[in-house]
Tab-separated table of C-alpha atoms in Angstrom:
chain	number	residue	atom	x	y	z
A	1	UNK	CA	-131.993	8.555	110.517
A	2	UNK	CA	-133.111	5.021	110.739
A	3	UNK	CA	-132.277	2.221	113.474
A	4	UNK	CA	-132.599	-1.247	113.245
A	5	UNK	CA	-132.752	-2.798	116.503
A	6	UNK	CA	-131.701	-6.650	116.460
A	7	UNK	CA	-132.766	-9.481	118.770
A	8	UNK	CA	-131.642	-11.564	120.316
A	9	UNK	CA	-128.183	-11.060	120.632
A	10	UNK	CA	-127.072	-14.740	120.956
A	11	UNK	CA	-129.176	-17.334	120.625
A	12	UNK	CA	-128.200	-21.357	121.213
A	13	UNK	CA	-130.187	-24.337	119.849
A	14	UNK	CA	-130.189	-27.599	119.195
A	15	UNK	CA	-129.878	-29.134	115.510
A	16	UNK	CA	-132.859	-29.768	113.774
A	17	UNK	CA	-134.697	-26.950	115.828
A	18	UNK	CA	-135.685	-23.589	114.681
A	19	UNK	CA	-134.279	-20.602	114.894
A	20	UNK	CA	-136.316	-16.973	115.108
A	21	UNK	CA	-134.084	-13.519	114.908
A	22	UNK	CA	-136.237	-9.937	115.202
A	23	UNK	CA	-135.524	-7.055	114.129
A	24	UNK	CA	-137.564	-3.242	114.092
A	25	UNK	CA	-136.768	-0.302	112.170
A	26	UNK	CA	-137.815	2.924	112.795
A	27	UNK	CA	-138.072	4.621	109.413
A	28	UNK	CA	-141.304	3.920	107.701
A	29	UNK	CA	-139.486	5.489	104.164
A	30	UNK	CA	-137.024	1.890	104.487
A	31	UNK	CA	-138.555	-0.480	101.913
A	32	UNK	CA	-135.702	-3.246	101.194
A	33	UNK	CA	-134.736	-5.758	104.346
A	34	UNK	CA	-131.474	-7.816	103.663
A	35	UNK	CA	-130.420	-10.632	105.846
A	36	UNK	CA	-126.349	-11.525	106.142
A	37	UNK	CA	-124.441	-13.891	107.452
A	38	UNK	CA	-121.581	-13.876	108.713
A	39	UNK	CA	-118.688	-16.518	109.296
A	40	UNK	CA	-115.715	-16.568	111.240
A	41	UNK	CA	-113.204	-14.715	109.434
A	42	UNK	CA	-115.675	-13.611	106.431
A	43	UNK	CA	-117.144	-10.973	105.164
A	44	UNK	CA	-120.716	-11.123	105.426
A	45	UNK	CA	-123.023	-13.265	102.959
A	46	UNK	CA	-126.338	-12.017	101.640
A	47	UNK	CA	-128.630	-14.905	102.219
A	48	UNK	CA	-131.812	-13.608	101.711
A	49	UNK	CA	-134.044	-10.041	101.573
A	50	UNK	CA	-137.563	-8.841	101.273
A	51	UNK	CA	-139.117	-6.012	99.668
A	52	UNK	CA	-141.630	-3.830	101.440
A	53	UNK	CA	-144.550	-4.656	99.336
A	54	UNK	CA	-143.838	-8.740	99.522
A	55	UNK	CA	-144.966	-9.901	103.510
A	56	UNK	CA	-142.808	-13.066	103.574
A	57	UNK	CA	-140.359	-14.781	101.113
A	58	UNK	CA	-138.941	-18.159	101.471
A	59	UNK	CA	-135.792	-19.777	100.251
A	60	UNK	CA	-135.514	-23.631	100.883
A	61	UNK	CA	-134.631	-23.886	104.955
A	62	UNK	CA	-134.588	-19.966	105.226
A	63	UNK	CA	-137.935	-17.672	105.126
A	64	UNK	CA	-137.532	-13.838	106.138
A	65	UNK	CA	-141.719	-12.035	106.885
A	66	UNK	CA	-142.357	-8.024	107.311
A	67	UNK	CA	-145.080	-6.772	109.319
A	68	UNK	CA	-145.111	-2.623	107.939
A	69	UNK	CA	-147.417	-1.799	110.208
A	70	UNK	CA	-145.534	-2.941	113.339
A	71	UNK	CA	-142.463	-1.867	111.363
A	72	UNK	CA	-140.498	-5.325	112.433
A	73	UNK	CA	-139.180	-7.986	110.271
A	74	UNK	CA	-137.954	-11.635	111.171
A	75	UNK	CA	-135.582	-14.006	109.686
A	76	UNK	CA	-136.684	-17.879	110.253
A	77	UNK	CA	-134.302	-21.022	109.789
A	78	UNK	CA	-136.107	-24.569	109.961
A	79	UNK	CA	-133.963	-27.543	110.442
A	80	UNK	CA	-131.017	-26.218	111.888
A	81	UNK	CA	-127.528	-27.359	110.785
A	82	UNK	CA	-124.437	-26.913	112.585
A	83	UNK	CA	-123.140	-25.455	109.108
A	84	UNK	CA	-126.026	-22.587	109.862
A	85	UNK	CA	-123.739	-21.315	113.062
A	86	UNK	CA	-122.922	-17.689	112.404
A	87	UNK	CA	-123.845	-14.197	113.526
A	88	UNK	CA	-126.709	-12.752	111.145
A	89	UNK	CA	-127.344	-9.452	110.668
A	90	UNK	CA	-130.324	-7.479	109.563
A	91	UNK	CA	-130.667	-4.570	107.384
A	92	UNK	CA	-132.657	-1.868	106.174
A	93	UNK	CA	-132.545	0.409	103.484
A	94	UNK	CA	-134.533	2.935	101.649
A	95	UNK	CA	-133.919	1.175	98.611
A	96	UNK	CA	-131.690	-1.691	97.632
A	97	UNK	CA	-128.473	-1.130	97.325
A	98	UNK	CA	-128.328	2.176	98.756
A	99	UNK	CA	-127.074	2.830	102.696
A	100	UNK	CA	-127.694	-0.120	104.439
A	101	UNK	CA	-128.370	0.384	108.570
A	102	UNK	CA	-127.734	-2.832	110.496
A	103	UNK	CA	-129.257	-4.221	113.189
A	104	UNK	CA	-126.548	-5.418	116.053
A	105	UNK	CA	-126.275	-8.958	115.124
A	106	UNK	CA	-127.031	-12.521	116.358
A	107	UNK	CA	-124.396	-15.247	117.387
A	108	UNK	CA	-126.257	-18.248	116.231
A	109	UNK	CA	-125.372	-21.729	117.366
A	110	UNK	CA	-126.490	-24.636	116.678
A	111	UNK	CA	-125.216	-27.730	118.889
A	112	UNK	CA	-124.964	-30.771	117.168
B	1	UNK	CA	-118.719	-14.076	88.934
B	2	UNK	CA	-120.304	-12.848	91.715
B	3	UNK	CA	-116.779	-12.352	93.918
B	4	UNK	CA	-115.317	-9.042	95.704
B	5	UNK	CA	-111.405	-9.533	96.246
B	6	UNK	CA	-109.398	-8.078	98.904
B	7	UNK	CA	-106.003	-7.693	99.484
B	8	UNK	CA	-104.110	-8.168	101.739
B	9	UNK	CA	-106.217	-10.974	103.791
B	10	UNK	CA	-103.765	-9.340	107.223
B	11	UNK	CA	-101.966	-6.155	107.849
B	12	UNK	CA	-99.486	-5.343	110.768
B	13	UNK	CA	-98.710	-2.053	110.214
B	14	UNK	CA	-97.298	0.521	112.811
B	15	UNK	CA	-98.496	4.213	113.702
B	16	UNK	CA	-95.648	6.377	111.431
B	17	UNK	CA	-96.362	3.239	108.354
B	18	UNK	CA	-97.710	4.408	105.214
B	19	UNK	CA	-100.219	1.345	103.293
B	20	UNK	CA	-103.026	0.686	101.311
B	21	UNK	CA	-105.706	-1.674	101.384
B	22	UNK	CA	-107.451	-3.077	97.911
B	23	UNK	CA	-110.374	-4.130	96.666
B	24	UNK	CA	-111.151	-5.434	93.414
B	25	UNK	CA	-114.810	-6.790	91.646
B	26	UNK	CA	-115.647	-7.743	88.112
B	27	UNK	CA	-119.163	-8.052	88.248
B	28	UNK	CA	-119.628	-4.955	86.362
B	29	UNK	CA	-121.135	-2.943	89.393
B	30	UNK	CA	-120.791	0.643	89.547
B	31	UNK	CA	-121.061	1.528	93.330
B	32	UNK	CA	-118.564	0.545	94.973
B	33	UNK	CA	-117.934	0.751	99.154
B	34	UNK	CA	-115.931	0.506	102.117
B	35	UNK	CA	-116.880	-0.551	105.557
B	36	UNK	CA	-115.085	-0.816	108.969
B	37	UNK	CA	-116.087	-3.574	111.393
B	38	UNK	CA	-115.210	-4.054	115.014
B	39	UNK	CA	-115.343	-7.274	117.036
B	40	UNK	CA	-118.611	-8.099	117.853
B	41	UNK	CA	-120.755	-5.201	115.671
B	42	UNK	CA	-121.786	-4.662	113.027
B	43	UNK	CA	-120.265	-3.250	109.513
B	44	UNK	CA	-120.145	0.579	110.183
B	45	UNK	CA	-119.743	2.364	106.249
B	46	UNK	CA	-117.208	4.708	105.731
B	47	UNK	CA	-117.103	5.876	102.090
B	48	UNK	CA	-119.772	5.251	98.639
B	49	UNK	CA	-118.140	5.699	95.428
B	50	UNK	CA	-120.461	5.776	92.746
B	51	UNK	CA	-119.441	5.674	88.987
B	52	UNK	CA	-116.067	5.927	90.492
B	53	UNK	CA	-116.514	9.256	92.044
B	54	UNK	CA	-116.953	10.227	96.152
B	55	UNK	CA	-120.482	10.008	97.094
B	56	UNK	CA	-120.759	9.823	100.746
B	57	UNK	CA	-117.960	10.033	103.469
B	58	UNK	CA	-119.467	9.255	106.330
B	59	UNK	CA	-116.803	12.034	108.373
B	60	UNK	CA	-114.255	9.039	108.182
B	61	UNK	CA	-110.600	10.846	109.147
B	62	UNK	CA	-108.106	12.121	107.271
B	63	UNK	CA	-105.710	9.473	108.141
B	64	UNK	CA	-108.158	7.269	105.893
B	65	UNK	CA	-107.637	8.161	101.998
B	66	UNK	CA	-109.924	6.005	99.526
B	67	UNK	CA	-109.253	5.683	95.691
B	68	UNK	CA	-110.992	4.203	93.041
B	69	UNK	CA	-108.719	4.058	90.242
B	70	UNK	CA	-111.439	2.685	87.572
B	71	UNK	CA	-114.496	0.977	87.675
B	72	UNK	CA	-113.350	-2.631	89.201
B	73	UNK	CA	-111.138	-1.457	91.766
B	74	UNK	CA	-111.241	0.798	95.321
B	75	UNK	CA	-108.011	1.328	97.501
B	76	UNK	CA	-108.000	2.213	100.827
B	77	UNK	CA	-105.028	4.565	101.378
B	78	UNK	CA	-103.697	4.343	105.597
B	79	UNK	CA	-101.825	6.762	106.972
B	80	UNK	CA	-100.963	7.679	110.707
B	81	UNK	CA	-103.017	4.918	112.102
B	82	UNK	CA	-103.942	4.908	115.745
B	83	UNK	CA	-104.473	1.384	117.225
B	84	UNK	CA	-108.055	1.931	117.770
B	85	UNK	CA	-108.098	1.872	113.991
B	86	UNK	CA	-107.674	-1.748	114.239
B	87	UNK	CA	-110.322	-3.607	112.960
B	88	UNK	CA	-111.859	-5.629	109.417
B	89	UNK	CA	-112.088	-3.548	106.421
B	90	UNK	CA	-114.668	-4.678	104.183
B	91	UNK	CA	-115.029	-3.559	100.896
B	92	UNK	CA	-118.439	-4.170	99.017
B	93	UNK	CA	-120.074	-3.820	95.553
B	94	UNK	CA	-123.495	-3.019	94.180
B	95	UNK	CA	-125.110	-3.059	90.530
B	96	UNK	CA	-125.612	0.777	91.855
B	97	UNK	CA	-125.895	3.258	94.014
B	98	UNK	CA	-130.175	2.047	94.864
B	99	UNK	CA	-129.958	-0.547	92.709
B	100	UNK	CA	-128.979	-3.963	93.857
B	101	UNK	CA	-128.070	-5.881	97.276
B	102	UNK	CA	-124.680	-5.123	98.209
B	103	UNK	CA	-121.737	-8.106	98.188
B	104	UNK	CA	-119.124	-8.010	100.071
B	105	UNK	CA	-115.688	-8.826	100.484
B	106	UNK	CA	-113.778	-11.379	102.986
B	107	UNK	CA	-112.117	-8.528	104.388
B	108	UNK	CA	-108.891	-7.526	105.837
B	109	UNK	CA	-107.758	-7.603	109.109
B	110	UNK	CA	-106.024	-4.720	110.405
B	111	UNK	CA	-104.002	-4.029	113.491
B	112	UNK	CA	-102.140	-1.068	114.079
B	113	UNK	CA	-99.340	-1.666	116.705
């Protein structure tokens, strides 16, 4: 089956800074990459997800990119917010919608 | 509307208790899922109905019981919890089965005493 390894597992900086999460997969059949986030006492958000044959996608502060080859993904945040603290998880999928696989998560903050 | 309901938001519930846990969506979606989640990990799924039937049970125990009564709603029937059952239930929705990102819920929060 497929794994989704997640890194890193916390990751502190300061507001206005950028923020990089990884993840790898191991499946090459997993096409669809959803990002979530996830506050403090809520169920997890999608915020953004990318489609095998699209290499990066971007969403105002937010851009996720997909290297198939390498079989690794990334999730980028520009201009941190303290609003933006959260643990995000990746996912993968052989098609949207379908079983999703999740990476281990990242405790994001951002100091103000 | 692109909201998943959950009730209850808490649950206290001891080891001989009988409850239920529910989940409601009107987005029109016809897949329709429930997911445990422990401190610190991630969601872990436990059963896929699709087009209100049992898809996938992911070997989830006996002592967990899921429903879906018609195409908005999904219970989550608990019975002779242990306390390692304690944990968020989330319940999430998708357009289908394959076809559409999955929203979820705000979850309940479960503790078995």
């Amino acid at each position: 089956g497929e794994n989704v390894e997640q890194h890193p597992s916390t990751l502190s900086v300061q507001e206005g800074d950028s923020a990089v999460i990884k993840c790898t997969y191991s499946d090459s059949a997993s096409n669809y990459f959803p990002w979530y986030k996830q506050e403090l006492g809520k169920g997890p958000q999608l915020i953004i997800d990318i489609r095998s044959n699209v290499g990066e996608k971007k969403d105002q502060r937010i851009a996720v990119t997909l290297n198939k080859t390498a079989k690794h993904f990334s999730l980028h945040i520009t201009e941190t917010q303290p609003e933006d603290s959260a643990v995000y998880f990746c996912a993968a999928s052989n098609n949207a919608g379908n079983m999703l696989t999740f990476g281990g998560g990242t405790r994001l903050m951002v100091k103000p | 509307d692109t909201e998943v309901t959950q009730t209850p938001k808490h649950l206290v519930m001891g080891m001989t208790n009988k409850k239920s846990l529910k989940c409601e969506q009107h987005m029109g979606h016809r897949a329709m899922y429930w997911y445990k989640q422990k401190a610190k990990k991630p969601p872990e799924l436990m059963f896929v109905y699709s087009y209100e039937k049992l898809s996938i049970n992911e070997s989830v125990p006996s002592r967990f019981s899921p429903e879906c009564p018609n195409s908005s709603l999904l219970n989550l029937h608990l019975h002779a919890l242990q306390p390692e059952d304690s944990a968020l239930y989330l319940c999430a929705s998708s357009q289908d089965f394959g076809g559409g990102w999955q929203y979820f819920g705000p979850g309940t929060r479960l503790t078995v005493t």
